[in-house]
Amino acid sequence: MTCLSNWHGGSVSRGLLTSLLLLPLSVLSAHGQQATGVPGSPSATTTIDGKQLPPPDPKFGGVIKDDALQSKPWWAPRVVPPKNAPNVLLIITDDAGFGVPSTFGGVIPTPTMDRIANEGLRYNRVFSTALCSPTRAALITGRNHHSVGFGVISEQSTGFPGYNSIIGRDKTTVGRTLLDNGYATSWFGKDHNTPAFAASQAGPFDQWPTGMGFEYFYGFVGGDANQWAPNLFRNTTQIYPFQGKPSGTWNLVTAMADDAIDWMTRLHQTDPSKPLFIKYAPGATHAPHHPTKEWVDKISAMHLFDDGYEKLRERILENQKRLGVVPKDTKLAPWPAEMLKPWDQLSADEKKLFIRQVEVFAAYAAYSDHEIGRVIQHFQDLGRLDNTLVIYINGDNGTSAEGGPLGTPNEVAFFNGLNELPVDVQMKFYDVWGTEQTYNHMSAGWSWAFDTPFDWFKQNASRLGGINQNMVVSWPARIKDKGALRQQFVHVIDVVPTILEAAGIRAPAMVDGIKQAPIEGTSFAYTFDAASAKAASRHKTQYFEMFGQWALYDEGWMLSTKVNRAPWQAFGPANPDPLNNQVFQLYNLNKDFSQTDDIAAQNAQKVKEMRQKFLAEARKYQVFPLDASVAARIVAPRPNISAGRTEFVYTRPMTGLPQGDSPSLLNTSYTITADIDVPQGGAEGMILTSGGRFGGYGFYLLQGKPVFLWNMVDLERIKWEGPDALSPGRHTVEFDFKYDGIGDGTLAFNNFSGLGQPGTGTLKVDGKEVAAKRMPKTLPMILQWDESFDIGSDTLTGVNDADYKPPFPLTANLNKLTIKVDRPQLTPADIKKLQAGMQEKATAD
């Protein structure tokens, strides 16, 4: 028989190959590789066994003599996926709870999700981790979030294996596995899995999408982004396609759909036989909520929210029961009136503001779904949709309540502890809500309603409102039970093994010579057939943990810690013993879909058993040490390129250094000195800035006068300005700040007292003081994180629109810019006092 393959020294006969093609892919891959074409010819292809990535080079199969005329050339076969391996479109939206999409009873129109559900399957028991980065890390690796270093978001990483925001090389991504098996791979939208301390152009880039098996990346790095002017990258290069466009005309939600469609088209026209894998991760509906005016007008005209969030919740539950996506006996927990003011108790201005907030949120969700629909339609236009596995997950966690009870025009304010801005302050932003003038979030009352039929929010890992998502899946060539519901337990770690099973590709045992840790998820491909509609869940047990709140699911039982902190309450002392200092609740989800009937008191032994099971899971998956702190971890020390440095010197303009890799001037004394040459006719422009319109600082020349300005989260601007324009010639301009607090070292003692304290700033020109001012408070936690540290000009948004518009290039010549940081150090007396306070708090608890 004629040999068809010489890959790895094995061979497959034509007769055997014909027989194997009649077998399921999983059987075929167990017997050998598929091959096409004449062996050694340029058109020959083969699959690989997938045990080792990349596969070892095959043995040369030609003949080599002394001269070419007597020799026979031979080309290694091109690696391709198994025959009929589907394209894969993996969609995950952001901060959207169970009750958001119309597909699962929500009032927000999501016709694209409806389309996929009607052509495929709905899933109502799909679980996240309760937070962005962790869910996404689990989604692309098939392992639990602590197993891959993402116990929290990357901006809160700490120096423990389960929390360092580094996906280990022994836990390769689905992108890498599919790439080495012959797929074209890409990632569009949000990348929240690059460590904050590795997000600069200094790299390393191994934890960027292009370093994790995704050949093409178009999106933003970090938790969220201004959709009108994002920190946008193509692969690892920052790009600015929105510059020069009229305000309100360019939006990332549309731009990333355009780019995905372009990428698909180029790949299809180049090689129509090559399967595509796309991870599609829009910023919607994470704050800031930035839809286009067209979509806001559409939603506003529908008057979906005029009767308030309690009525909305009831209406969504009615819809869910009518659609059959929740059981008929599903109950709602009581409205949390002690935390969220009932609608009928709101003032007229509060109602007006809150309706505006939610209409913009809903427009953002509907707009995003529409653009996702364009991408799906393009698969159809290319003739590929029939063999495309579409997995569309609504939300990487429950709806976010980080806007607090009142919402906010600026989410950066929340991360600095300002989470209940008065309504009269917010009403000043009413007409521009959702535009480039806001970094907006909505009242948590709406968030509670959008998690219907569950309660609580994003961050709450022990409540279904934080972790129970929903999902639709279609694959026309394979899934025939159209429009049906699946109720099996599915976790985001199950997505990778499902994709691999669908493609007939094995999880590798070795990647780049590194032995791989086992996949921890369970494929849910068994649910695709109608015969398995009622099959028992194969994913039996799953732990949950976030910020010291935790739970354990075990074959329908759910042990939960009682929520002891609302998401916007992030700045107090943390629970010092989150493993044991808890109120434990127990639920039977097989009978209690919405987690409303706590039966812990009647089942003390079951509670004890499940606590022990959680301990075992936590030890297995790197969950320890448990840490209940939230805001404190934002300023925790990390191994970024500025760590341990006290002096920074720059001699040329540069832009784009992210916050996680730039010198931090928070909670410290510092001196910034610029040595510049002013040309004849004077100069102006940006010397140094970090952050932007929603929080940051700027050091610049305005009509020749030196200015230093602190933007206090767009609520106040504190400004030092010299009285005179600088004359032509060489000058030294200096801003010196003396901080009065004892610094962020207090956080090690569960204490925030060293943060956000007052200080005095002094502006000098050629050694002479020209302005001095005391700041009664300083930013304690973070600048606007999607804006960069820029020298010589200002990218994206400016810190003070009244003074300049970016890029505001410096027209003086910069000889040298020096930043010296003098961080406070705790004295023995400070430490003694802090230790006593921590002990007192522990005793009180």
PDB file of N, CA and C in Angstrom, residues 626-679:
ATOM      1  N   LEU A 626      -5.602  33.132  51.505  1.00  0.00           N
ATOM      2  CA  LEU A 626      -6.794  33.943  51.289  1.00  0.00           C
ATOM      3  C   LEU A 626      -6.520  35.376  51.714  1.00  0.00           C
ATOM      4  N   ASP A 627      -7.075  36.309  50.936  1.00  0.00           N
ATOM      5  CA  ASP A 627      -6.845  37.727  51.191  1.00  0.00           C
ATOM      6  C   ASP A 627      -8.149  38.446  50.907  1.00  0.00           C
ATOM      7  N   ALA A 628      -8.719  39.097  51.919  1.00  0.00           N
ATOM      8  CA  ALA A 628     -10.001  39.793  51.759  1.00  0.00           C
ATOM      9  C   ALA A 628      -9.835  41.256  51.391  1.00  0.00           C
ATOM     10  N   SER A 629      -8.612  41.718  51.241  1.00  0.00           N
ATOM     11  CA  SER A 629      -8.416  43.130  50.908  1.00  0.00           C
ATOM     12  C   SER A 629      -8.775  43.381  49.451  1.00  0.00           C
ATOM     13  N   VAL A 630      -9.190  44.606  49.161  1.00  0.00           N
ATOM     14  CA  VAL A 630      -9.594  44.975  47.805  1.00  0.00           C
ATOM     15  C   VAL A 630      -8.741  46.149  47.333  1.00  0.00           C
ATOM     16  N   ALA A 631      -9.064  47.345  47.788  1.00  0.00           N
ATOM     17  CA  ALA A 631      -8.328  48.528  47.336  1.00  0.00           C
ATOM     18  C   ALA A 631      -6.858  48.452  47.714  1.00  0.00           C
ATOM     19  N   ALA A 632      -6.574  47.851  48.849  1.00  0.00           N
ATOM     20  CA  ALA A 632      -5.178  47.783  49.295  1.00  0.00           C
ATOM     21  C   ALA A 632      -4.290  47.086  48.282  1.00  0.00           C
ATOM     22  N   ARG A 633      -4.854  46.127  47.573  1.00  0.00           N
ATOM     23  CA  ARG A 633      -4.036  45.390  46.613  1.00  0.00           C
ATOM     24  C   ARG A 633      -3.746  46.197  45.346  1.00  0.00           C
ATOM     25  N   ILE A 634      -4.474  47.276  45.132  1.00  0.00           N
ATOM     26  CA  ILE A 634      -4.192  48.119  43.968  1.00  0.00           C
ATOM     27  C   ILE A 634      -2.809  48.749  44.090  1.00  0.00           C
ATOM     28  N   VAL A 635      -2.431  49.111  45.310  1.00  0.00           N
ATOM     29  CA  VAL A 635      -1.137  49.776  45.504  1.00  0.00           C
ATOM     30  C   VAL A 635      -0.082  48.845  46.091  1.00  0.00           C
ATOM     31  N   ALA A 636      -0.351  47.553  46.076  1.00  0.00           N
ATOM     32  CA  ALA A 636       0.641  46.590  46.556  1.00  0.00           C
ATOM     33  C   ALA A 636       1.887  46.639  45.671  1.00  0.00           C
ATOM     34  N   PRO A 637       3.071  46.449  46.232  1.00  0.00           N
ATOM     35  CA  PRO A 637       4.297  46.485  45.422  1.00  0.00           C
ATOM     36  C   PRO A 637       4.364  45.313  44.449  1.00  0.00           C
ATOM     37  N   ARG A 638       4.845  45.610  43.238  1.00  0.00           N
ATOM     38  CA  ARG A 638       4.972  44.604  42.187  1.00  0.00           C
ATOM     39  C   ARG A 638       6.314  44.762  41.501  1.00  0.00           C
ATOM     40  N   PRO A 639       6.759  43.733  40.793  1.00  0.00           N
ATOM     41  CA  PRO A 639       8.090  43.788  40.172  1.00  0.00           C
ATOM     42  C   PRO A 639       8.089  44.561  38.854  1.00  0.00           C
ATOM     43  N   ASN A 640       7.538  45.807  38.871  1.00  0.00           N
ATOM     44  CA  ASN A 640       7.564  46.564  37.626  1.00  0.00           C
ATOM     45  C   ASN A 640       8.941  47.202  37.435  1.00  0.00           C
ATOM     46  N   ILE A 641       9.132  47.840  36.298  1.00  0.00           N
ATOM     47  CA  ILE A 641      10.456  48.349  35.959  1.00  0.00           C
ATOM     48  C   ILE A 641      10.845  49.572  36.777  1.00  0.00           C
ATOM     49  N   SER A 642       9.884  50.109  37.561  1.00  0.00           N
ATOM     50  CA  SER A 642      10.227  51.232  38.430  1.00  0.00           C
ATOM     51  C   SER A 642      10.419  50.800  39.885  1.00  0.00           C
ATOM     52  N   ALA A 643      10.193  49.525  40.183  1.00  0.00           N
ATOM     53  CA  ALA A 643      10.279  49.047  41.562  1.00  0.00           C
ATOM     54  C   ALA A 643      11.686  49.251  42.127  1.00  0.00           C
ATOM     55  N   GLY A 644      11.740  49.823  43.311  1.00  0.00           N
ATOM     56  CA  GLY A 644      13.016  50.022  43.995  1.00  0.00           C
ATOM     57  C   GLY A 644      13.806  51.234  43.531  1.00  0.00           C
ATOM     58  N   ARG A 645      13.363  51.916  42.488  1.00  0.00           N
ATOM     59  CA  ARG A 645      14.088  53.076  41.971  1.00  0.00           C
ATOM     60  C   ARG A 645      13.598  54.353  42.643  1.00  0.00           C
ATOM     61  N   THR A 646      14.496  55.272  42.868  1.00  0.00           N
ATOM     62  CA  THR A 646      14.144  56.564  43.445  1.00  0.00           C
ATOM     63  C   THR A 646      14.444  57.718  42.501  1.00  0.00           C
ATOM     64  N   GLU A 647      15.128  57.443  41.386  1.00  0.00           N
ATOM     65  CA  GLU A 647      15.440  58.499  40.432  1.00  0.00           C
ATOM     66  C   GLU A 647      15.230  57.994  39.008  1.00  0.00           C
ATOM     67  N   PHE A 648      14.600  58.851  38.197  1.00  0.00           N
ATOM     68  CA  PHE A 648      14.282  58.515  36.815  1.00  0.00           C
ATOM     69  C   PHE A 648      14.733  59.675  35.936  1.00  0.00           C
ATOM     70  N   VAL A 649      15.491  59.386  34.905  1.00  0.00           N
ATOM     71  CA  VAL A 649      16.048  60.425  34.044  1.00  0.00           C
ATOM     72  C   VAL A 649      15.638  60.160  32.599  1.00  0.00           C
ATOM     73  N   TYR A 650      15.168  61.198  31.930  1.00  0.00           N
ATOM     74  CA  TYR A 650      14.733  61.103  30.538  1.00  0.00           C
ATOM     75  C   TYR A 650      15.367  62.252  29.758  1.00  0.00           C
ATOM     76  N   THR A 651      15.869  61.955  28.585  1.00  0.00           N
ATOM     77  CA  THR A 651      16.534  62.978  27.776  1.00  0.00           C
ATOM     78  C   THR A 651      15.861  63.216  26.433  1.00  0.00           C
ATOM     79  N   ARG A 652      14.821  62.451  26.139  1.00  0.00           N
ATOM     80  CA  ARG A 652      14.093  62.638  24.885  1.00  0.00           C
ATOM     81  C   ARG A 652      12.601  62.440  25.127  1.00  0.00           C
ATOM     82  N   PRO A 653      11.769  63.067  24.314  1.00  0.00           N
ATOM     83  CA  PRO A 653      10.329  62.826  24.439  1.00  0.00           C
ATOM     84  C   PRO A 653       9.996  61.351  24.224  1.00  0.00           C
ATOM     85  N   MET A 654       8.965  60.881  24.910  1.00  0.00           N
ATOM     86  CA  MET A 654       8.454  59.521  24.724  1.00  0.00           C
ATOM     87  C   MET A 654       7.018  59.488  25.221  1.00  0.00           C
ATOM     88  N   THR A 655       6.229  58.618  24.639  1.00  0.00           N
ATOM     89  CA  THR A 655       4.833  58.493  25.051  1.00  0.00           C
ATOM     90  C   THR A 655       4.466  57.018  25.190  1.00  0.00           C
ATOM     91  N   GLY A 656       3.354  56.792  25.870  1.00  0.00           N
ATOM     92  CA  GLY A 656       2.770  55.454  25.897  1.00  0.00           C
ATOM     93  C   GLY A 656       3.213  54.550  27.027  1.00  0.00           C
ATOM     94  N   LEU A 657       3.942  55.064  28.027  1.00  0.00           N
ATOM     95  CA  LEU A 657       4.347  54.207  29.142  1.00  0.00           C
ATOM     96  C   LEU A 657       3.143  54.017  30.064  1.00  0.00           C
ATOM     97  N   PRO A 658       2.664  52.790  30.252  1.00  0.00           N
ATOM     98  CA  PRO A 658       1.447  52.578  31.050  1.00  0.00           C
ATOM     99  C   PRO A 658       1.679  52.826  32.530  1.00  0.00           C
ATOM    100  N   GLN A 659       0.580  53.013  33.246  1.00  0.00           N
ATOM    101  CA  GLN A 659       0.674  53.320  34.678  1.00  0.00           C
ATOM    102  C   GLN A 659       1.442  52.248  35.449  1.00  0.00           C
ATOM    103  N   GLY A 660       1.232  50.994  35.077  1.00  0.00           N
ATOM    104  CA  GLY A 660       1.874  49.913  35.822  1.00  0.00           C
ATOM    105  C   GLY A 660       3.376  49.860  35.678  1.00  0.00           C
ATOM    106  N   ASP A 661       3.934  50.595  34.712  1.00  0.00           N
ATOM    107  CA  ASP A 661       5.382  50.582  34.508  1.00  0.00           C
ATOM    108  C   ASP A 661       5.996  51.969  34.611  1.00  0.00           C
ATOM    109  N   SER A 662       5.251  52.931  35.135  1.00  0.00           N
ATOM    110  CA  SER A 662       5.767  54.294  35.229  1.00  0.00           C
ATOM    111  C   SER A 662       5.978  54.685  36.688  1.00  0.00           C
ATOM    112  N   PRO A 663       6.778  55.714  36.935  1.00  0.00           N
ATOM    113  CA  PRO A 663       7.007  56.145  38.318  1.00  0.00           C
ATOM    114  C   PRO A 663       5.697  56.580  38.977  1.00  0.00           C
ATOM    115  N   SER A 664       5.419  56.072  40.137  1.00  0.00           N
ATOM    116  CA  SER A 664       4.214  56.454  40.868  1.00  0.00           C
ATOM    117  C   SER A 664       4.511  57.624  41.795  1.00  0.00           C
ATOM    118  N   LEU A 665       3.686  58.675  41.710  1.00  0.00           N
ATOM    119  CA  LEU A 665       3.854  59.852  42.552  1.00  0.00           C
ATOM    120  C   LEU A 665       2.777  59.939  43.620  1.00  0.00           C
ATOM    121  N   LEU A 666       2.100  58.831  43.881  1.00  0.00           N
ATOM    122  CA  LEU A 666       1.052  58.816  44.895  1.00  0.00           C
ATOM    123  C   LEU A 666       1.623  58.442  46.253  1.00  0.00           C
ATOM    124  N   ASN A 667       1.125  59.124  47.299  1.00  0.00           N
ATOM    125  CA  ASN A 667       1.475  58.817  48.688  1.00  0.00           C
ATOM    126  C   ASN A 667       2.975  58.944  48.957  1.00  0.00           C
ATOM    127  N   THR A 668       3.586  59.936  48.336  1.00  0.00           N
ATOM    128  CA  THR A 668       5.031  60.114  48.479  1.00  0.00           C
ATOM    129  C   THR A 668       5.419  61.564  48.234  1.00  0.00           C
ATOM    130  N   SER A 669       6.598  61.930  48.672  1.00  0.00           N
ATOM    131  CA  SER A 669       7.222  63.196  48.277  1.00  0.00           C
ATOM    132  C   SER A 669       7.978  62.965  46.980  1.00  0.00           C
ATOM    133  N   TYR A 670       8.103  64.012  46.175  1.00  0.00           N
ATOM    134  CA  TYR A 670       8.792  63.864  44.892  1.00  0.00           C
ATOM    135  C   TYR A 670       9.226  65.229  44.383  1.00  0.00           C
ATOM    136  N   THR A 671      10.196  65.205  43.487  1.00  0.00           N
ATOM    137  CA  THR A 671      10.666  66.418  42.822  1.00  0.00           C
ATOM    138  C   THR A 671      10.813  66.122  41.340  1.00  0.00           C
ATOM    139  N   ILE A 672      10.214  66.978  40.502  1.00  0.00           N
ATOM    140  CA  ILE A 672      10.319  66.846  39.052  1.00  0.00           C
ATOM    141  C   ILE A 672      11.082  68.061  38.534  1.00  0.00           C
ATOM    142  N   THR A 673      12.164  67.825  37.848  1.00  0.00           N
ATOM    143  CA  THR A 673      13.003  68.915  37.357  1.00  0.00           C
ATOM    144  C   THR A 673      13.172  68.782  35.848  1.00  0.00           C
ATOM    145  N   ALA A 674      12.848  69.870  35.129  1.00  0.00           N
ATOM    146  CA  ALA A 674      12.991  69.884  33.671  1.00  0.00           C
ATOM    147  C   ALA A 674      14.030  70.920  33.264  1.00  0.00           C
ATOM    148  N   ASP A 675      15.026  70.480  32.536  1.00  0.00           N
ATOM    149  CA  ASP A 675      16.058  71.350  31.962  1.00  0.00           C
ATOM    150  C   ASP A 675      15.680  71.560  30.503  1.00  0.00           C
ATOM    151  N   ILE A 676      15.297  72.797  30.152  1.00  0.00           N
ATOM    152  CA  ILE A 676      14.777  73.055  28.815  1.00  0.00           C
ATOM    153  C   ILE A 676      15.424  74.288  28.196  1.00  0.00           C
ATOM    154  N   ASP A 677      15.394  74.351  26.874  1.00  0.00           N
ATOM    155  CA  ASP A 677      15.804  75.525  26.112  1.00  0.00           C
ATOM    156  C   ASP A 677      14.575  76.119  25.434  1.00  0.00           C
ATOM    157  N   VAL A 678      14.294  77.390  25.736  1.00  0.00           N
ATOM    158  CA  VAL A 678      13.153  78.076  25.148  1.00  0.00           C
ATOM    159  C   VAL A 678      13.629  78.845  23.923  1.00  0.00           C
ATOM    160  N   PRO A 679      13.024  78.638  22.760  1.00  0.00           N
ATOM    161  CA  PRO A 679      13.464  79.332  21.546  1.00  0.00           C
ATOM    162  C   PRO A 679      12.995  80.788  21.517  1.00  0.00           C
TER     163      PRO A 679
END
